[in-house]
Amino acid sequence: MFGVVFSMIITIKNSKKKIETTQEVGFAFVPDQIRKKSIENGFYINILVVGRRGLGSSTLINNLFCSPIVDKEREDDITFVKNEIFENDIKLTANISTYHLNNLERIKNYIENKLKEYYDMEQSLIKAKVDNKIHVCLYMIPGDKITKEEIELMKEISQMCNFLPIISKTDSYTEEELRYKKQQVLEIFDENDIRTYSPPNTSEVFNFPLAVIASGQIHNINGNLHRGRMYPWGFIDVEAHDTSDLIALRKILIHSYLDDLINKTNQNFYESYRLKRLERESIDENLKAERIKKIKEEIQNIMSEQNDIKNSENLYKRIGQVSIDER
C-alpha cells in the first residue's frame, strides 16, 4: 500500500482564510463527541480534491461549506488553503488541497508526506498535536470516458485514504444517462479494486457514487433565497434531495460521519503506514542513526531553551537587585 517516503520536498501554494458563514452549514449536527471538543478548540477536516479541471471542484467545496474558501483561479498542481469557518461561535478548520493533473507519484508522495509528518511528530520528544493527514479524497468523475491513467490514480489513492467518487454537474444528464454513468463507474471500480468509503452500519441509504449539482448563484424564489441554477424551463435547487446529493455529501463530511472518517484514517491508513515505517527502521541502520540524531538534536534544543530561560531569569534578578541597591 505504502512505499514509505522518507525524504521528499513538495512545493505547494498555501493560503489561509478566516470566514464567518452567511448561510448555515449545520455545525450543530456534528457528532456529540466532536462538538463537545469543538466548543474550546474547534474541529477540523482535511480534504483532498482530485480530478480534471473544469468539473466544478471549487464550486462544490464552496457550496459544501457555504463559504468562498477555494478560488477558481488556482494552479492545476497541488494547492492548499486552510480555512477557519465560524458558525454560531463554533469553529471548523477545513484544510483543502486540490490537484488537477495525473502525476501518480506526485499525489502519492503528497499523501504519504502527510502521514510521515504525523509519524515524525509521534516519535518526537515534543508532541505537537497537529493532524494534517488526509481524511478523505473527493475524486471528481469526468463526464466522458475515464482514462487508464485516471483509473490507476483512483486505485492508488483509494489504498491510501478514504476515497469518495463524485459525479458533478449532474444537471447535464438525463435520469437514464445518470443511472448508466453510475453503473459504469461502479463496474470500473469493481474491475480495478478501487475501494470507496462506506459509512458504518446505518439506516441511512446513500446512492453511491454521489451525484451533485453546485452553483455560485443565490436566487430569490417566491421570497426565499435558494442556491441553485436558473434555466429557461425552471430552477434547480442544489440542496434539494431529489436533484442533488450535496446535502448527503455534507452529512458524510460534517454532520454525521466526520468522526468515522478520522477514525478510519487513523486505524486503517495511518496504522498501516506506521507499521511499515517501524519495520523499515528496525532493519535499516541508516534510519536508526537518523532517528537517534533527531532525538539528540531535540534534546539539545530543549536544553538550549532551558538555558535561555535560566539566563533570562538571572538577568531579571540582577536588574531587580540593581534597582534595590539604587534605592
Short mmCIF file of N, CA and C in Angstrom, two decimals, residues 153-264:
data_model
loop_
_atom_site.label_atom_id
_atom_site.label_comp_id
_atom_site.label_asym_id
_atom_site.label_seq_id
_atom_site.Cartn_x
_atom_site.Cartn_y
_atom_site.Cartn_z
N LEU A 153 -4.77 6.17 -11.00
CA LEU A 153 -4.68 7.20 -9.97
C LEU A 153 -5.72 6.95 -8.87
N MET A 154 -6.95 6.66 -9.27
CA MET A 154 -8.01 6.40 -8.29
C MET A 154 -7.69 5.16 -7.46
N LYS A 155 -7.17 4.14 -8.10
CA LYS A 155 -6.84 2.90 -7.38
C LYS A 155 -5.80 3.16 -6.30
N GLU A 156 -4.75 3.87 -6.65
CA GLU A 156 -3.68 4.15 -5.68
C GLU A 156 -4.20 5.03 -4.54
N ILE A 157 -4.94 6.06 -4.88
CA ILE A 157 -5.45 6.96 -3.83
C ILE A 157 -6.37 6.20 -2.89
N SER A 158 -7.20 5.31 -3.43
CA SER A 158 -8.17 4.58 -2.61
C SER A 158 -7.50 3.65 -1.61
N GLN A 159 -6.23 3.33 -1.83
CA GLN A 159 -5.48 2.48 -0.92
C GLN A 159 -4.71 3.30 0.13
N MET A 160 -4.80 4.63 0.01
CA MET A 160 -4.01 5.49 0.89
C MET A 160 -4.86 6.38 1.79
N CYS A 161 -6.13 6.56 1.45
CA CYS A 161 -7.02 7.38 2.28
C CYS A 161 -8.46 7.05 1.93
N ASN A 162 -9.38 7.53 2.75
CA ASN A 162 -10.80 7.37 2.43
C ASN A 162 -11.09 8.01 1.08
N PHE A 163 -11.82 7.29 0.23
CA PHE A 163 -11.99 7.71 -1.16
C PHE A 163 -13.47 7.82 -1.49
N LEU A 164 -13.89 8.99 -1.95
CA LEU A 164 -15.30 9.22 -2.32
C LEU A 164 -15.37 9.76 -3.75
N PRO A 165 -15.87 8.97 -4.69
CA PRO A 165 -16.04 9.48 -6.06
C PRO A 165 -17.27 10.36 -6.15
N ILE A 166 -17.16 11.43 -6.92
CA ILE A 166 -18.26 12.39 -7.07
C ILE A 166 -18.55 12.61 -8.55
N ILE A 167 -19.78 12.40 -8.95
CA ILE A 167 -20.21 12.77 -10.30
C ILE A 167 -20.79 14.17 -10.21
N SER A 168 -20.15 15.12 -10.87
CA SER A 168 -20.57 16.52 -10.76
C SER A 168 -21.39 16.95 -11.98
N LYS A 169 -21.96 18.14 -11.87
CA LYS A 169 -22.74 18.74 -12.96
C LYS A 169 -23.81 17.78 -13.48
N THR A 170 -24.51 17.16 -12.55
CA THR A 170 -25.47 16.13 -12.96
C THR A 170 -26.73 16.71 -13.59
N ASP A 171 -26.86 18.05 -13.59
CA ASP A 171 -27.98 18.64 -14.31
C ASP A 171 -27.80 18.53 -15.83
N SER A 172 -26.60 18.11 -16.25
CA SER A 172 -26.35 17.91 -17.68
C SER A 172 -26.70 16.50 -18.14
N TYR A 173 -27.12 15.63 -17.19
CA TYR A 173 -27.51 14.26 -17.51
C TYR A 173 -29.03 14.12 -17.47
N THR A 174 -29.55 13.22 -18.31
CA THR A 174 -30.93 12.78 -18.12
C THR A 174 -30.92 11.72 -17.01
N GLU A 175 -32.08 11.36 -16.50
CA GLU A 175 -32.14 10.34 -15.45
C GLU A 175 -31.54 9.02 -15.93
N GLU A 176 -31.83 8.66 -17.16
CA GLU A 176 -31.31 7.40 -17.70
C GLU A 176 -29.80 7.47 -17.87
N GLU A 177 -29.30 8.61 -18.35
CA GLU A 177 -27.86 8.78 -18.54
C GLU A 177 -27.13 8.72 -17.20
N LEU A 178 -27.72 9.29 -16.17
CA LEU A 178 -27.08 9.28 -14.85
C LEU A 178 -27.04 7.86 -14.28
N ARG A 179 -28.13 7.12 -14.44
CA ARG A 179 -28.13 5.73 -13.97
C ARG A 179 -27.05 4.92 -14.68
N TYR A 180 -26.92 5.13 -15.98
CA TYR A 180 -25.91 4.41 -16.75
C TYR A 180 -24.51 4.82 -16.30
N LYS A 181 -24.31 6.11 -16.07
CA LYS A 181 -22.99 6.61 -15.64
C LYS A 181 -22.60 6.00 -14.30
N LYS A 182 -23.53 5.96 -13.37
CA LYS A 182 -23.25 5.38 -12.06
C LYS A 182 -22.89 3.91 -12.18
N GLN A 183 -23.64 3.18 -12.98
CA GLN A 183 -23.37 1.76 -13.17
C GLN A 183 -22.00 1.55 -13.81
N GLN A 184 -21.67 2.40 -14.77
CA GLN A 184 -20.37 2.33 -15.44
C GLN A 184 -19.24 2.55 -14.44
N VAL A 185 -19.38 3.55 -13.59
CA VAL A 185 -18.36 3.86 -12.58
C VAL A 185 -18.20 2.70 -11.61
N LEU A 186 -19.30 2.14 -11.14
CA LEU A 186 -19.24 1.02 -10.19
C LEU A 186 -18.57 -0.19 -10.81
N GLU A 187 -18.81 -0.45 -12.07
CA GLU A 187 -18.17 -1.57 -12.76
C GLU A 187 -16.67 -1.36 -12.87
N ILE A 188 -16.26 -0.14 -13.19
CA ILE A 188 -14.83 0.17 -13.27
C ILE A 188 -14.17 -0.03 -11.92
N PHE A 189 -14.82 0.42 -10.86
CA PHE A 189 -14.27 0.27 -9.51
C PHE A 189 -14.14 -1.21 -9.14
N ASP A 190 -15.15 -1.99 -9.46
CA ASP A 190 -15.14 -3.41 -9.13
C ASP A 190 -14.04 -4.15 -9.90
N GLU A 191 -13.88 -3.83 -11.16
CA GLU A 191 -12.89 -4.50 -12.00
C GLU A 191 -11.46 -4.13 -11.61
N ASN A 192 -11.26 -2.96 -11.04
CA ASN A 192 -9.91 -2.47 -10.75
C ASN A 192 -9.61 -2.36 -9.26
N ASP A 193 -10.45 -2.94 -8.43
CA ASP A 193 -10.24 -2.95 -6.98
C ASP A 193 -10.05 -1.54 -6.43
N ILE A 194 -10.90 -0.63 -6.87
CA ILE A 194 -10.90 0.73 -6.34
C ILE A 194 -11.86 0.77 -5.16
N ARG A 195 -11.33 1.03 -3.99
CA ARG A 195 -12.11 0.95 -2.75
C ARG A 195 -12.71 2.31 -2.41
N THR A 196 -13.97 2.33 -2.11
CA THR A 196 -14.63 3.59 -1.77
C THR A 196 -15.05 3.58 -0.30
N TYR A 197 -15.14 4.78 0.25
CA TYR A 197 -15.55 4.92 1.65
C TYR A 197 -17.02 4.55 1.81
N SER A 198 -17.31 3.80 2.85
CA SER A 198 -18.69 3.47 3.19
C SER A 198 -18.93 3.85 4.64
N PRO A 199 -19.97 4.61 4.93
CA PRO A 199 -20.30 4.92 6.33
C PRO A 199 -20.58 3.64 7.10
N PRO A 200 -20.42 3.66 8.42
CA PRO A 200 -20.70 2.47 9.23
C PRO A 200 -22.16 2.07 9.11
N ASN A 201 -22.47 0.88 9.61
CA ASN A 201 -23.84 0.37 9.52
C ASN A 201 -24.84 1.44 9.97
N THR A 202 -25.75 1.75 9.10
CA THR A 202 -26.69 2.82 9.39
C THR A 202 -27.98 2.57 8.62
N SER A 203 -29.05 3.15 9.10
CA SER A 203 -30.33 3.02 8.41
C SER A 203 -30.39 3.96 7.21
N GLU A 204 -29.45 4.92 7.16
CA GLU A 204 -29.43 5.86 6.04
C GLU A 204 -28.93 5.16 4.78
N VAL A 205 -29.52 5.50 3.66
CA VAL A 205 -29.13 4.91 2.39
C VAL A 205 -28.49 5.99 1.52
N PHE A 206 -27.25 5.74 1.11
CA PHE A 206 -26.55 6.66 0.21
C PHE A 206 -26.39 5.96 -1.14
N ASN A 207 -26.78 6.63 -2.19
CA ASN A 207 -26.71 6.06 -3.53
C ASN A 207 -25.38 6.41 -4.18
N PHE A 208 -24.36 5.61 -3.89
CA PHE A 208 -23.01 5.88 -4.41
C PHE A 208 -22.89 5.40 -5.86
N PRO A 209 -22.01 6.07 -6.64
CA PRO A 209 -21.32 7.31 -6.31
C PRO A 209 -22.29 8.50 -6.25
N LEU A 210 -21.98 9.42 -5.34
CA LEU A 210 -22.86 10.57 -5.17
C LEU A 210 -22.84 11.44 -6.43
N ALA A 211 -23.99 11.99 -6.75
CA ALA A 211 -24.14 12.85 -7.93
C ALA A 211 -24.59 14.22 -7.46
N VAL A 212 -23.82 15.25 -7.76
CA VAL A 212 -24.10 16.57 -7.19
C VAL A 212 -24.25 17.64 -8.26
N ILE A 213 -24.97 18.66 -7.89
CA ILE A 213 -25.05 19.90 -8.65
C ILE A 213 -24.58 21.00 -7.70
N ALA A 214 -23.76 21.91 -8.19
CA ALA A 214 -23.29 23.02 -7.37
C ALA A 214 -23.47 24.32 -8.14
N SER A 215 -23.57 25.42 -7.42
CA SER A 215 -23.78 26.71 -8.07
C SER A 215 -23.22 27.83 -7.22
N GLY A 216 -22.71 28.84 -7.89
CA GLY A 216 -22.22 30.02 -7.18
C GLY A 216 -23.27 31.11 -7.07
N GLN A 217 -24.49 30.83 -7.52
CA GLN A 217 -25.55 31.84 -7.55
C GLN A 217 -26.63 31.54 -6.52
N ILE A 218 -27.14 32.61 -5.90
CA ILE A 218 -28.27 32.51 -4.98
C ILE A 218 -29.44 33.29 -5.58
N HIS A 219 -30.60 32.65 -5.67
CA HIS A 219 -31.76 33.25 -6.32
C HIS A 219 -32.91 33.41 -5.33
N ASN A 220 -33.70 34.44 -5.58
CA ASN A 220 -34.90 34.67 -4.78
C ASN A 220 -36.06 33.94 -5.44
N ILE A 221 -36.51 32.86 -4.79
CA ILE A 221 -37.60 32.06 -5.33
C ILE A 221 -38.80 32.19 -4.39
N ASN A 222 -39.82 32.88 -4.86
CA ASN A 222 -41.04 33.08 -4.05
C ASN A 222 -40.74 33.67 -2.67
N GLY A 223 -39.80 34.63 -2.66
CA GLY A 223 -39.48 35.32 -1.41
C GLY A 223 -38.45 34.63 -0.54
N ASN A 224 -37.97 33.46 -0.96
CA ASN A 224 -36.95 32.73 -0.21
C ASN A 224 -35.67 32.61 -1.03
N LEU A 225 -34.52 32.69 -0.35
CA LEU A 225 -33.24 32.59 -1.03
C LEU A 225 -32.82 31.13 -1.16
N HIS A 226 -32.46 30.74 -2.38
CA HIS A 226 -32.02 29.37 -2.65
C HIS A 226 -30.78 29.41 -3.53
N ARG A 227 -29.82 28.55 -3.20
CA ARG A 227 -28.65 28.41 -4.05
C ARG A 227 -28.98 27.42 -5.17
N GLY A 228 -28.71 27.81 -6.40
CA GLY A 228 -29.04 26.89 -7.48
C GLY A 228 -28.80 27.46 -8.85
N ARG A 229 -29.37 26.79 -9.84
CA ARG A 229 -29.20 27.17 -11.25
C ARG A 229 -30.56 27.48 -11.87
N MET A 230 -30.61 28.63 -12.56
CA MET A 230 -31.84 29.04 -13.22
C MET A 230 -31.75 28.72 -14.71
N TYR A 231 -32.77 28.04 -15.20
CA TYR A 231 -32.85 27.69 -16.62
C TYR A 231 -34.15 28.26 -17.18
N PRO A 232 -34.25 28.37 -18.52
CA PRO A 232 -35.49 28.86 -19.11
C PRO A 232 -36.71 28.03 -18.71
N TRP A 233 -36.48 26.74 -18.44
CA TRP A 233 -37.59 25.86 -18.10
C TRP A 233 -37.85 25.74 -16.61
N GLY A 234 -36.98 26.39 -15.79
CA GLY A 234 -37.21 26.30 -14.35
C GLY A 234 -35.94 26.45 -13.53
N PHE A 235 -36.06 26.19 -12.25
CA PHE A 235 -34.96 26.40 -11.29
C PHE A 235 -34.57 25.07 -10.65
N ILE A 236 -33.25 24.84 -10.51
CA ILE A 236 -32.74 23.66 -9.82
C ILE A 236 -32.10 24.10 -8.51
N ASP A 237 -32.61 23.63 -7.40
CA ASP A 237 -32.07 23.90 -6.07
C ASP A 237 -30.99 22.86 -5.79
N VAL A 238 -29.74 23.30 -5.58
CA VAL A 238 -28.64 22.35 -5.41
C VAL A 238 -28.74 21.58 -4.10
N GLU A 239 -29.57 22.08 -3.16
CA GLU A 239 -29.73 21.39 -1.88
C GLU A 239 -31.01 20.57 -1.81
N ALA A 240 -31.70 20.44 -2.92
CA ALA A 240 -32.91 19.62 -2.95
C ALA A 240 -32.51 18.15 -3.09
N HIS A 241 -33.05 17.30 -2.22
CA HIS A 241 -32.65 15.89 -2.18
C HIS A 241 -32.97 15.15 -3.47
N ASP A 242 -33.99 15.58 -4.18
CA ASP A 242 -34.39 14.84 -5.38
C ASP A 242 -33.61 15.24 -6.62
N THR A 243 -32.76 16.26 -6.51
CA THR A 243 -31.98 16.69 -7.68
C THR A 243 -30.48 16.62 -7.47
N SER A 244 -30.02 16.58 -6.22
CA SER A 244 -28.58 16.63 -5.96
C SER A 244 -28.26 15.93 -4.64
N ASP A 245 -27.08 15.31 -4.59
CA ASP A 245 -26.61 14.65 -3.36
C ASP A 245 -25.72 15.57 -2.52
N LEU A 246 -25.82 16.87 -2.74
CA LEU A 246 -24.98 17.81 -1.99
C LEU A 246 -25.19 17.69 -0.49
N ILE A 247 -26.45 17.62 -0.06
CA ILE A 247 -26.75 17.50 1.37
C ILE A 247 -26.23 16.17 1.92
N ALA A 248 -26.36 15.10 1.13
CA ALA A 248 -25.84 13.80 1.56
C ALA A 248 -24.33 13.86 1.74
N LEU A 249 -23.64 14.54 0.83
CA LEU A 249 -22.19 14.68 0.95
C LEU A 249 -21.82 15.50 2.17
N ARG A 250 -22.56 16.57 2.42
CA ARG A 250 -22.31 17.39 3.61
C ARG A 250 -22.54 16.58 4.89
N LYS A 251 -23.54 15.72 4.86
CA LYS A 251 -23.83 14.87 6.02
C LYS A 251 -22.66 13.92 6.28
N ILE A 252 -22.09 13.35 5.23
CA ILE A 252 -20.97 12.42 5.38
C ILE A 252 -19.74 13.15 5.91
N LEU A 253 -19.44 14.30 5.33
CA LEU A 253 -18.19 15.00 5.67
C LEU A 253 -18.26 15.77 6.98
N ILE A 254 -19.43 16.26 7.35
CA ILE A 254 -19.52 17.15 8.51
C ILE A 254 -20.53 16.68 9.55
N HIS A 255 -21.77 16.46 9.16
CA HIS A 255 -22.85 16.27 10.14
C HIS A 255 -22.75 14.96 10.90
N SER A 256 -22.56 13.85 10.19
CA SER A 256 -22.76 12.54 10.82
C SER A 256 -21.53 11.64 10.88
N TYR A 257 -20.63 11.74 9.91
CA TYR A 257 -19.59 10.72 9.81
C TYR A 257 -18.17 11.28 9.81
N LEU A 258 -18.02 12.52 10.25
CA LEU A 258 -16.68 13.09 10.34
C LEU A 258 -15.80 12.28 11.28
N ASP A 259 -16.35 11.88 12.43
CA ASP A 259 -15.55 11.10 13.37
C ASP A 259 -15.17 9.75 12.78
N ASP A 260 -16.05 9.15 11.98
CA ASP A 260 -15.72 7.87 11.35
C ASP A 260 -14.62 8.03 10.31
N LEU A 261 -14.67 9.12 9.54
CA LEU A 261 -13.61 9.39 8.57
C LEU A 261 -12.26 9.52 9.25
N ILE A 262 -12.23 10.26 10.36
CA ILE A 262 -10.98 10.46 11.09
C ILE A 262 -10.51 9.15 11.71
N ASN A 263 -11.43 8.39 12.31
CA ASN A 263 -11.05 7.11 12.93
C ASN A 263 -10.51 6.13 11.91
N LYS A 264 -11.15 6.05 10.75
CA LYS A 264 -10.67 5.13 9.71
C LYS A 264 -9.33 5.58 9.15
#
